Tab-separated table of C-alpha atoms and ligand atoms in Angstrom:
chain	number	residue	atom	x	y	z
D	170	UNK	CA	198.092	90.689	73.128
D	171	UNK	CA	196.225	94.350	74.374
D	172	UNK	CA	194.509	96.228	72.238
D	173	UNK	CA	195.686	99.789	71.665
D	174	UNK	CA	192.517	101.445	72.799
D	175	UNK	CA	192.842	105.090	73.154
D	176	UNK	CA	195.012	105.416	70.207
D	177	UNK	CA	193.055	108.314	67.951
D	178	UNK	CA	190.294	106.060	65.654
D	179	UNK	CA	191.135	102.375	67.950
D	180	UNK	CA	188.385	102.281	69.676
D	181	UNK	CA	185.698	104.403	67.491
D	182	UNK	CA	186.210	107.412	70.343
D	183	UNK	CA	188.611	109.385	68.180
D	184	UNK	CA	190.138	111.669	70.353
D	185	UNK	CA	190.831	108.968	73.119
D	186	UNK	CA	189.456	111.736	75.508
D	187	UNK	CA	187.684	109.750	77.951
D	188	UNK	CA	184.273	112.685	77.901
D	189	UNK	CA	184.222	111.579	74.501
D	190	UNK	CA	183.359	108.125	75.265
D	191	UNK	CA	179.899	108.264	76.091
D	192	UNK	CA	178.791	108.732	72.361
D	193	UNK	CA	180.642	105.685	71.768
D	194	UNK	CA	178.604	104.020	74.235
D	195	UNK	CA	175.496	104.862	73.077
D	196	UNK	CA	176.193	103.749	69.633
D	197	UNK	CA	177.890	99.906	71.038
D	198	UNK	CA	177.613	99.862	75.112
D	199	UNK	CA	180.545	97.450	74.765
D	200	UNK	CA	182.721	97.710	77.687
D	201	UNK	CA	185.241	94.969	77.238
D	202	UNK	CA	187.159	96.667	74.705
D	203	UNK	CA	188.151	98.962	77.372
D	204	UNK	CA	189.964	95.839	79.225
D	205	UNK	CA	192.731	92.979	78.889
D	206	UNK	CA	191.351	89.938	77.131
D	207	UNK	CA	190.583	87.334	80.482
D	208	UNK	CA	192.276	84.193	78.353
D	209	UNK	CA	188.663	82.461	78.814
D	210	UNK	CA	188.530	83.347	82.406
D	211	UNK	CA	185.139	84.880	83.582
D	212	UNK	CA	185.581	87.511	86.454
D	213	UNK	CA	182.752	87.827	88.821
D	214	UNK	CA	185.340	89.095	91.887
D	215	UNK	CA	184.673	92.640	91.123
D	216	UNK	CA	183.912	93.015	95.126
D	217	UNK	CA	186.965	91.957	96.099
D	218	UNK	CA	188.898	93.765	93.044
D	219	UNK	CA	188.174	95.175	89.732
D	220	UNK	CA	190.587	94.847	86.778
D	221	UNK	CA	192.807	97.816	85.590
D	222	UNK	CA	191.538	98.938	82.137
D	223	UNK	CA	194.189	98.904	79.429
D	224	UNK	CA	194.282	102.329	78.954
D	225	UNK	CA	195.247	102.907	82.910
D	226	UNK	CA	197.683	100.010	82.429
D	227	UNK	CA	199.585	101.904	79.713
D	228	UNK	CA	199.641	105.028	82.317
D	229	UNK	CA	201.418	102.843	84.994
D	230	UNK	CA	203.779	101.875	82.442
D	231	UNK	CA	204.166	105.554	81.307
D	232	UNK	CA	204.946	106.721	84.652
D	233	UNK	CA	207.332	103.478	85.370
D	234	UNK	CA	209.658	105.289	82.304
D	235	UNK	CA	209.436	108.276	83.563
D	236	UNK	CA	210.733	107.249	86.500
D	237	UNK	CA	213.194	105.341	84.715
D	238	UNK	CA	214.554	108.808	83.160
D	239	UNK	CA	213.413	111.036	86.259
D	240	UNK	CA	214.778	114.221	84.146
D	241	UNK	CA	211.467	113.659	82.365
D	242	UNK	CA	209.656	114.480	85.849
D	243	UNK	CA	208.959	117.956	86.255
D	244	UNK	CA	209.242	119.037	90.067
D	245	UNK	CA	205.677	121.146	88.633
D	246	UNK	CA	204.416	117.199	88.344
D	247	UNK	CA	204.417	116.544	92.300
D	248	UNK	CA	201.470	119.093	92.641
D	249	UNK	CA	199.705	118.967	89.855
D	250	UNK	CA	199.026	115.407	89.014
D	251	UNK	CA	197.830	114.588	92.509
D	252	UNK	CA	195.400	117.782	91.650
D	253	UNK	CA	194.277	116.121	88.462
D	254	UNK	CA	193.501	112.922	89.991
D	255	UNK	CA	191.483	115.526	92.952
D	256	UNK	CA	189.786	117.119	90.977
D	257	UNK	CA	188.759	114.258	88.485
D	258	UNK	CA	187.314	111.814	91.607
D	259	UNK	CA	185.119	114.999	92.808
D	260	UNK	CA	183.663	115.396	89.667
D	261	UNK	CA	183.182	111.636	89.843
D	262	UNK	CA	181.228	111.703	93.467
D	263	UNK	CA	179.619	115.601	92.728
D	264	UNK	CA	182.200	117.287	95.356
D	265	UNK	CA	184.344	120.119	94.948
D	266	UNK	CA	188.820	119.710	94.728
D	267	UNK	CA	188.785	121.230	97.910
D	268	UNK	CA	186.599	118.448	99.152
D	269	UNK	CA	188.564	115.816	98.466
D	270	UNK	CA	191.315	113.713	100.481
D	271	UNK	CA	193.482	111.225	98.448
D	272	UNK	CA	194.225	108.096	100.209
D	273	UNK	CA	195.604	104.558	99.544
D	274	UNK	CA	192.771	102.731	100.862
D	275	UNK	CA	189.400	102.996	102.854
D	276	UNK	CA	190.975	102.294	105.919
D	277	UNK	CA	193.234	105.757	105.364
D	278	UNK	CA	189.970	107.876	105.563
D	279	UNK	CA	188.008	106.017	107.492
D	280	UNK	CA	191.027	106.447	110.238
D	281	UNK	CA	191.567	110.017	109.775
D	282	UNK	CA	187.915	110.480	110.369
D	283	UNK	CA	187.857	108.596	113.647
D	284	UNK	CA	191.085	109.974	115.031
D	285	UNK	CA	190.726	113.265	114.169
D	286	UNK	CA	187.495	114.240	115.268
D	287	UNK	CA	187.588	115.395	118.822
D	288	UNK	CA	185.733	113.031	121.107
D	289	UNK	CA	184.821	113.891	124.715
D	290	UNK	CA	185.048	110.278	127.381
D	291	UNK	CA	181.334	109.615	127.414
D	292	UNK	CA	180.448	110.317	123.266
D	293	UNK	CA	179.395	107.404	121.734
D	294	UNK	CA	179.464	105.625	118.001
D	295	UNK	CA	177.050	103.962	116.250
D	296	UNK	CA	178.298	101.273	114.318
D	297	UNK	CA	176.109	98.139	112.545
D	298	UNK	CA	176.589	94.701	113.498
D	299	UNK	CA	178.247	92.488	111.255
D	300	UNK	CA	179.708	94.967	109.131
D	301	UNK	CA	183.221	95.214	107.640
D	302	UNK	CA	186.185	95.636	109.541
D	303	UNK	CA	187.473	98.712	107.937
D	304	UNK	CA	183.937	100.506	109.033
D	305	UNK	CA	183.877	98.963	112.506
D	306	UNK	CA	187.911	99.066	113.958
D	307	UNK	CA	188.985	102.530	113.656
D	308	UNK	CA	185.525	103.240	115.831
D	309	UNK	CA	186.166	100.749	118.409
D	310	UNK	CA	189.880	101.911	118.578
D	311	UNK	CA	188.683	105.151	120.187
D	312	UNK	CA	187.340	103.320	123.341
D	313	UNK	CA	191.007	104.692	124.443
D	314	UNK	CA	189.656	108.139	124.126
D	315	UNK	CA	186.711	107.060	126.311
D	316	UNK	CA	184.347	106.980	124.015
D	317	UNK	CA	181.738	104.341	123.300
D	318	UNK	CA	180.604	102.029	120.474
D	319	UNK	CA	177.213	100.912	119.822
D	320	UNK	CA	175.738	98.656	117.334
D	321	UNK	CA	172.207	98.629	115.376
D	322	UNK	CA	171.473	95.297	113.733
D	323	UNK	CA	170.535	94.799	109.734
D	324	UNK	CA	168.027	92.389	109.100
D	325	UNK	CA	168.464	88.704	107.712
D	326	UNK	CA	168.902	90.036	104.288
D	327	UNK	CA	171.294	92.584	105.313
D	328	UNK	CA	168.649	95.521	104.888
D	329	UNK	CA	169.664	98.641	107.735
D	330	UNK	CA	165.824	99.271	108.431
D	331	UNK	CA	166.308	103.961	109.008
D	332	UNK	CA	163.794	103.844	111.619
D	333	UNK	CA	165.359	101.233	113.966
D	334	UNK	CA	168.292	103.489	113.551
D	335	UNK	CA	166.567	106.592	114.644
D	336	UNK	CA	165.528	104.542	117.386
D	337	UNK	CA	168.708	103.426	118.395
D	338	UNK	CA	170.451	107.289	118.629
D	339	UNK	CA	171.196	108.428	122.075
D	340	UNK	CA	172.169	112.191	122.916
D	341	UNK	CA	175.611	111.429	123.121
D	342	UNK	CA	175.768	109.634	119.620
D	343	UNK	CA	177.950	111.904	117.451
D	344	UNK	CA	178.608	109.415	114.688
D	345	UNK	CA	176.546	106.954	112.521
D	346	UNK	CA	179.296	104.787	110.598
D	347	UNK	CA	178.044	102.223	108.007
D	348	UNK	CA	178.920	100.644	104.795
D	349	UNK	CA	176.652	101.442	101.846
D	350	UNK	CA	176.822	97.973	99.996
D	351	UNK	CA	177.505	95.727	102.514
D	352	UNK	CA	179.905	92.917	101.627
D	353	UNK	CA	178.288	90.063	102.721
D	354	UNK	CA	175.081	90.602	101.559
D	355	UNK	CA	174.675	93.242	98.701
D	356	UNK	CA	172.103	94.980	100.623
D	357	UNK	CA	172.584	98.786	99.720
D	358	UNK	CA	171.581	101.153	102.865
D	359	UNK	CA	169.656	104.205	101.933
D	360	UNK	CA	171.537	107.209	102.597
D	361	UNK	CA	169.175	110.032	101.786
D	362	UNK	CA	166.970	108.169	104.927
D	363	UNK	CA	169.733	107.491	107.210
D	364	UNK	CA	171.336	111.260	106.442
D	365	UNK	CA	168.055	112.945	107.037
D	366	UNK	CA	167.827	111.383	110.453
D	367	UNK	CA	171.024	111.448	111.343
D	368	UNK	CA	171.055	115.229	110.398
D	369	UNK	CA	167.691	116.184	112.755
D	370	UNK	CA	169.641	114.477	115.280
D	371	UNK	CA	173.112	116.525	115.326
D	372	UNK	CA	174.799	113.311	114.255
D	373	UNK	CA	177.393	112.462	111.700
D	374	UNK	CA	176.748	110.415	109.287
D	375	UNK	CA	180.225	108.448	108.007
D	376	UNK	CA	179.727	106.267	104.787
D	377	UNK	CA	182.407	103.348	103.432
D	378	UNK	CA	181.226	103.477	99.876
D	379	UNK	CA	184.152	101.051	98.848
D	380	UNK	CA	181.590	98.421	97.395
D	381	UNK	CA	179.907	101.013	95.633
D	382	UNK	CA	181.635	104.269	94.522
D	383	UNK	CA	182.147	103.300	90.280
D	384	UNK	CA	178.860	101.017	90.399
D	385	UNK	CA	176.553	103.227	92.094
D	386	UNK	CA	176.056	106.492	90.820
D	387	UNK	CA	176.287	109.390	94.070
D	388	UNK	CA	175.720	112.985	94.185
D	389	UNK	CA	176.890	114.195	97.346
D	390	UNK	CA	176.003	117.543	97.062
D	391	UNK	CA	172.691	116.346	96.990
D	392	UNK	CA	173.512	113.465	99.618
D	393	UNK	CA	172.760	114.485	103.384
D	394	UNK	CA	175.895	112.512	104.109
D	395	UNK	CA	179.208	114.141	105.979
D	396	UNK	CA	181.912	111.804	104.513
D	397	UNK	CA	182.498	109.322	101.550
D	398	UNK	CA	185.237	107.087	101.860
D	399	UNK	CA	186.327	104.707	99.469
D	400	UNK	CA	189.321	102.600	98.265
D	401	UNK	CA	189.610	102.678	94.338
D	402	UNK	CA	190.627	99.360	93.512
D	403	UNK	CA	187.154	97.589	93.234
D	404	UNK	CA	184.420	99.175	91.400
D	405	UNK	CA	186.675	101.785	90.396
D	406	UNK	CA	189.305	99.809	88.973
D	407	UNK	CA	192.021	101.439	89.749
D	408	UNK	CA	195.438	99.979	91.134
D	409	UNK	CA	195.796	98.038	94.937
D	410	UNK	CA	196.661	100.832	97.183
D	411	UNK	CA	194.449	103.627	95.834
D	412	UNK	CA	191.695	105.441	97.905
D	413	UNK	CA	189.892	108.726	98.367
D	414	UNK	CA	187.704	110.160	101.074
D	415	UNK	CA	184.659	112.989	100.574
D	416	UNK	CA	184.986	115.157	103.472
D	417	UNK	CA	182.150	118.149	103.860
D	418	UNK	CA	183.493	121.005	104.551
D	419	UNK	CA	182.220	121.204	108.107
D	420	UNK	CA	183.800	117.450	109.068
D	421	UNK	CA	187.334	118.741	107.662
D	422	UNK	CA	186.727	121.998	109.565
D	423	UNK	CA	186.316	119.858	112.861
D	424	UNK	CA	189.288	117.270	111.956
D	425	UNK	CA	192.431	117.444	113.675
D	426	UNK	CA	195.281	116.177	111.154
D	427	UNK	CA	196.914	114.526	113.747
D	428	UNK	CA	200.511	114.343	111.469
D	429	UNK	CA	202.069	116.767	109.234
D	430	UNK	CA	203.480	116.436	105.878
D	431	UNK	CA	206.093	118.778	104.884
D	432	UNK	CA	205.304	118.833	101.157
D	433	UNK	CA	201.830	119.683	101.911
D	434	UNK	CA	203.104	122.372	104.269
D	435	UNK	CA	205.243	123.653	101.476
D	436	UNK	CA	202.402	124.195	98.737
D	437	UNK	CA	202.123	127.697	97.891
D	438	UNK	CA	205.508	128.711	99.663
D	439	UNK	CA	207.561	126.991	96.748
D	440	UNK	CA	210.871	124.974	97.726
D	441	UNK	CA	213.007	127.330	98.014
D	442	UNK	CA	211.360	128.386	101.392
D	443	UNK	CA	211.945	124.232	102.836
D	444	UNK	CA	213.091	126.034	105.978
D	445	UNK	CA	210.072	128.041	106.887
D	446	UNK	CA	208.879	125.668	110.108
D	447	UNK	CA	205.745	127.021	109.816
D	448	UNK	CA	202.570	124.499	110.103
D	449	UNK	CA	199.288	125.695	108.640
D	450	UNK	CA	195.950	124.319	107.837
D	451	UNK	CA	196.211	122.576	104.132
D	452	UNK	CA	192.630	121.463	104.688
D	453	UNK	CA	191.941	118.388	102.992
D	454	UNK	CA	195.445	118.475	101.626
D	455	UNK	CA	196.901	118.364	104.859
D	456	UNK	CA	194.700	115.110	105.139
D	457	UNK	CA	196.290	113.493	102.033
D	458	UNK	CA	198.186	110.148	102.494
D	459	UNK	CA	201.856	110.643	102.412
D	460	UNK	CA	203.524	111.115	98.723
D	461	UNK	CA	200.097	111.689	97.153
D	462	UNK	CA	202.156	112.024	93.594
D	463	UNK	CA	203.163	108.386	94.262
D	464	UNK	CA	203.263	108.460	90.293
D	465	UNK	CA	202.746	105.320	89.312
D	466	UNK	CA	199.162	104.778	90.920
D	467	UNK	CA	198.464	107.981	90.593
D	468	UNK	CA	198.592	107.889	86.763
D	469	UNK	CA	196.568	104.604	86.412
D	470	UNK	CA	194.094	105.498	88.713
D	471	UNK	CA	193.870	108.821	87.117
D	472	UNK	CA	193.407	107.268	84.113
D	473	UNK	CA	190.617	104.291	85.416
D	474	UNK	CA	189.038	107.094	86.900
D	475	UNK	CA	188.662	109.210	83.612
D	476	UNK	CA	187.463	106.641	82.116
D	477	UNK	CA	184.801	105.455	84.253
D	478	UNK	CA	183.839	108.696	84.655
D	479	UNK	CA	183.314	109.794	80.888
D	480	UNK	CA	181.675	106.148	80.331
D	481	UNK	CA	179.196	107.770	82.861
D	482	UNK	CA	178.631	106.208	86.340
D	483	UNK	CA	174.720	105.934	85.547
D	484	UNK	CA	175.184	103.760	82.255
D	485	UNK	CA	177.836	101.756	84.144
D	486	UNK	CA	174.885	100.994	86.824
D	487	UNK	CA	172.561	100.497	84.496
D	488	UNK	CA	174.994	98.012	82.662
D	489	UNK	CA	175.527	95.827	85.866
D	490	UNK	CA	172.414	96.028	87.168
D	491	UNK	CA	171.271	93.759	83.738
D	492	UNK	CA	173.888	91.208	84.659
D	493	UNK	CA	172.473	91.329	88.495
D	494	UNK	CA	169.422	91.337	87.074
D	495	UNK	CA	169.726	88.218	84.480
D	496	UNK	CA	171.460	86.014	87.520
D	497	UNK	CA	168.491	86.518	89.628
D	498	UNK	CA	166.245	85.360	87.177
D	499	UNK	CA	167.584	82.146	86.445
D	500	UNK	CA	169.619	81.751	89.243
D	501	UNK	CA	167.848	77.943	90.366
D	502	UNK	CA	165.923	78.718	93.664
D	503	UNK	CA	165.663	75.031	94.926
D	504	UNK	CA	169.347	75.061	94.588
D	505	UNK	CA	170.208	78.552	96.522
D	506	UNK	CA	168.533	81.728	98.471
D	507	UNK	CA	169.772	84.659	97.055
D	508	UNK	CA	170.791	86.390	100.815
D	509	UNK	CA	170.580	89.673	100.121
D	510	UNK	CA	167.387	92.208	98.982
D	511	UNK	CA	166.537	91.526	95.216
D	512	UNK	CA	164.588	95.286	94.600
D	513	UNK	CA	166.650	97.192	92.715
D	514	UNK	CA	166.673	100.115	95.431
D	515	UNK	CA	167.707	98.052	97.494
D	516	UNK	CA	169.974	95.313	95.995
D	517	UNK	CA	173.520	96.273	94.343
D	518	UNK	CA	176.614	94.604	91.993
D	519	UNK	CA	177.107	92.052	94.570
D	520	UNK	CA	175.266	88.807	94.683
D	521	UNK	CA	175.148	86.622	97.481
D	522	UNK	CA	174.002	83.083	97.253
D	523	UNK	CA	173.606	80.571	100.130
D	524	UNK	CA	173.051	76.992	99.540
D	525	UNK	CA	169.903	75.295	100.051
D	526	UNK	CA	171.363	71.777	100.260
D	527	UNK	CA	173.841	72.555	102.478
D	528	UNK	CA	177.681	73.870	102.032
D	529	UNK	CA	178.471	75.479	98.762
D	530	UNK	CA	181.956	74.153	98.451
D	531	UNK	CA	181.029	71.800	95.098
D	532	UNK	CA	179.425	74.591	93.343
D	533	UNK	CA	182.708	76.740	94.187
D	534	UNK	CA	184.901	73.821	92.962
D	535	UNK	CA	183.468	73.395	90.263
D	536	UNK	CA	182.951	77.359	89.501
D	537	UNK	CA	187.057	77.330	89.772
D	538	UNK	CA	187.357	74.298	87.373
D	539	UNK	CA	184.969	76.564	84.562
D	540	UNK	CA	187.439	79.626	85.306
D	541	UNK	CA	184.472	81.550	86.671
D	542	UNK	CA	186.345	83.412	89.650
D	543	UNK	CA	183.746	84.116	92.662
D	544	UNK	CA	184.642	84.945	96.114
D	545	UNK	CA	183.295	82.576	99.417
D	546	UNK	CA	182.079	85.243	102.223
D	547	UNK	CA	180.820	83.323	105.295
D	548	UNK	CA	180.181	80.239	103.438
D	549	UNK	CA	177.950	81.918	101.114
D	550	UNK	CA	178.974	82.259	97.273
D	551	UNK	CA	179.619	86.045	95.901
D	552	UNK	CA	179.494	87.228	92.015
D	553	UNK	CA	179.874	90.713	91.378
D	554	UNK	CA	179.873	91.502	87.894
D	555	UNK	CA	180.750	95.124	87.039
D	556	UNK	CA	181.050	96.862	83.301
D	557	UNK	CA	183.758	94.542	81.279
D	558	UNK	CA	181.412	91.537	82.308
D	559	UNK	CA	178.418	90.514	79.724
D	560	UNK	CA	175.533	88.448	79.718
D	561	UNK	CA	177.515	85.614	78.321
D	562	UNK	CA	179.539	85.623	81.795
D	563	UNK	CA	176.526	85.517	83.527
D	564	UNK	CA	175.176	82.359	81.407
D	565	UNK	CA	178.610	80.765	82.589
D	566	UNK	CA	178.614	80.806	85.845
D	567	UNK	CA	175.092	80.448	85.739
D	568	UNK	CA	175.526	76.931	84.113
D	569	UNK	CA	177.683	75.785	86.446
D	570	UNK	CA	175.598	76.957	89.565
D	571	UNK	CA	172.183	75.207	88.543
D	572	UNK	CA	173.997	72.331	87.895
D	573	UNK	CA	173.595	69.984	91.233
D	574	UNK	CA	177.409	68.414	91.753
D	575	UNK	CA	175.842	64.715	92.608
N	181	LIG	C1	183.189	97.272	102.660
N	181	LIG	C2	184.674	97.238	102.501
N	181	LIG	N1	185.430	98.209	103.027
N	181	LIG	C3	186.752	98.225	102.897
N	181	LIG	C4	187.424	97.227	102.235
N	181	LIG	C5	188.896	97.280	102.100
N	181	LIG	O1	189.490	98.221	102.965
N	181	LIG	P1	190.906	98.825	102.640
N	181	LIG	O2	190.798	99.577	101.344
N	181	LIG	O3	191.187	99.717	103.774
N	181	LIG	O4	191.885	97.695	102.555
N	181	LIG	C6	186.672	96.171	101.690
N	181	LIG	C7	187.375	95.076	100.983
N	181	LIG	O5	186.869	94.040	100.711
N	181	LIG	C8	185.264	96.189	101.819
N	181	LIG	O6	184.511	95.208	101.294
């Protein structure tokens, strides 16, 4: 059974306007309401992806009978709800509309990037060892073009020391591409550091924020950083094949699009001018994945979005950061090293535990057999709680965890 929760007076926010939730919060920082009931399962998979919130659920299923009845779908809808969505997930990062690209993944923005920005044979990459795929391939895919890849190493805990990166620039480095959380070990890299340096030295400094971006609170209008890509079906809980990229102004001015889409082509012309050939720049629009109204996703993740968003990306840090917080504490430390950096500038919503007595394959067993859902990176054990977890989830897995399986 779901809970009506944005019905007016349901869920004590009255108007079900999502701005209006953060005096709800203050009052009960309860976030579960906002989600499905788990049936007794405890989700601590947040890293590899977040639930839909009910409210964004109901949206899908909206836009599912509209499609159902498509005279219900106003040919005014194709625009404008992409726009909403736009202009929601800039307010959500600090950009502008105009700043934003709308994508179905990480992977869509991280490729545009890298295949649009002109390379010469000779220009180089920096990339960081042992970081995720999506950050690394589209980079190494542009050895066609002649041009290099480099890597700078993290440390053991997964820390991307700014110095050893200034270091490790070369005059022909154009790009610096790294992943702000990193996935196997929580470690968060410091952008404001690796901006500034990357800024003295010409270079550009290309972010996957997809383990971050709906944890982490971001600014980037205060950020020295040149893109923001991230997919929005993790910490933004939004549906599988949902994404966005930040794109400064400058970096969109230097991408070529590479494709055209006629129904960005046609904004502003109207349809009854389909046969105008003409190809301008749409900006980021002309960036946009294919079909951007793709309603159905589009009005969940519009909705998760909102939400998120009027919860307030600080409180929603502040919430997970006590979970990350209480797991470190009790977490047993003659049972597992906690593989990651445990300050809180430097740690994140992902937890990373290796065992001390060897594989961790009981503990995950027997975390499957409690319904406590994890994820296994590398042989180490992952929880990332995020805002519809509580302390009681914690105290779950946590029981299972210091228990030794002998
Ligand atoms: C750091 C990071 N980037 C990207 C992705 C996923 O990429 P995409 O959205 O392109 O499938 C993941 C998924 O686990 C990830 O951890």
């Amino acid at each position: 059974m779901t809970k009506d929760l944005t019905a007016p007076g349901a869920s004590g926010n009255p108007s079900g306007n999502p701005s209006d939730v953060t005096a709800v919060v203050a009052q009960q920082p309860d976030y579960t309401r906002y989600f499905s009931d788990q049936a007794g399962h405890v989700w601590l998979n947040t890293a590899h992806q977040g639930p839909m919130p009910e409210a964004a659920v109901r949206a899908a299923v909206g836009a599912a009978h509209e499609k159902a009845t498509p005279y219900r779908i106003p040919d005014a809808a194709f625009t404008e709800r992409p726009e909403e969505l736009r202009a929601l997930l800039a307010d959500f990062v600090g950009g502008r509309p105009d700043e934003i690209v709308l994508g179905d993944s990480t992977s869509h923005g991280l490729n545009l990037i890298a295949y649009g920005l002109p390379m010469r044979a000779g220009d180089e990459v920096l990339c960081v060892e042992g970081d995720y795929p999506a950050t690394v391939l589209p980079w190494l895919a542009q050895r066609q073009r002649g041009a290099g890849v480099r890597f700078v190493r993290r440390d053991r805990h997964g820390r991307l020391d700014p110095e050893r990166v200034r270091r490790a620039l070369a005059p022909r480095t154009r790009v610096l591409a790294v992943t702000w959380v990193d996935s196997f070990t929580g470690a968060a890299a410091d952008l404001r550091a690796l901006g500034e340096i990357c800024h003295t030295a010409g270079v550009l400094l290309v972010v996957n924020g997809s383990q971050a971006v709906g944890a982490r609170p971001v600014d980037v209008a205060a950020t020295p950083v040149d893109a923001l890509v991230s997919c929005g079906y993790k910490w933004m809980c939004g549906p599988y094949g949902t994404g966005f990229a930040w794109l400064s102004p400058a970096l969109t001015e230097l991408l070529d699009p590479r494709r055209v889409y006629w129904l960005a082509q046609q904004r502003g012309r109207g349809l009854e001018h389909m046969r105008s050939y003409t190809i301008e720049n749409r900006g980021v629009r002309g960036l946009d994945v294919f079909c951007p109204a793709d309603f159905l996703d589009t009005a969940a993740w519009t909705s998760a979005v909102g939400l998120l968003g009027g919860l307030g990306v600080h409180n929603i840090h502040a919430h997970g950061q006590r979970l990350v917080q209480r797991l470190l504490d009790a977490v047993d430390p003659e049972l597992y090293e906690v593989v990651g950096p445990q300050e809180p500038e430097e740690r994140s919503g992902l937890v990373v535990l290796a065992g001390r007595r060897g594989p961790v394959d009981g503990a995950v067993s027997a975390l499957a057999a409690a319904g406590v859902h994890v994820a296994v990176r590398e042989g180490n054990i992952r929880l990332s709680p995020h805002l519809f977890n509580t302390g009681e989830h914690i105290d779950r897995a946590l029981e299972v965890l210091n228990s030794p399986d002998d």
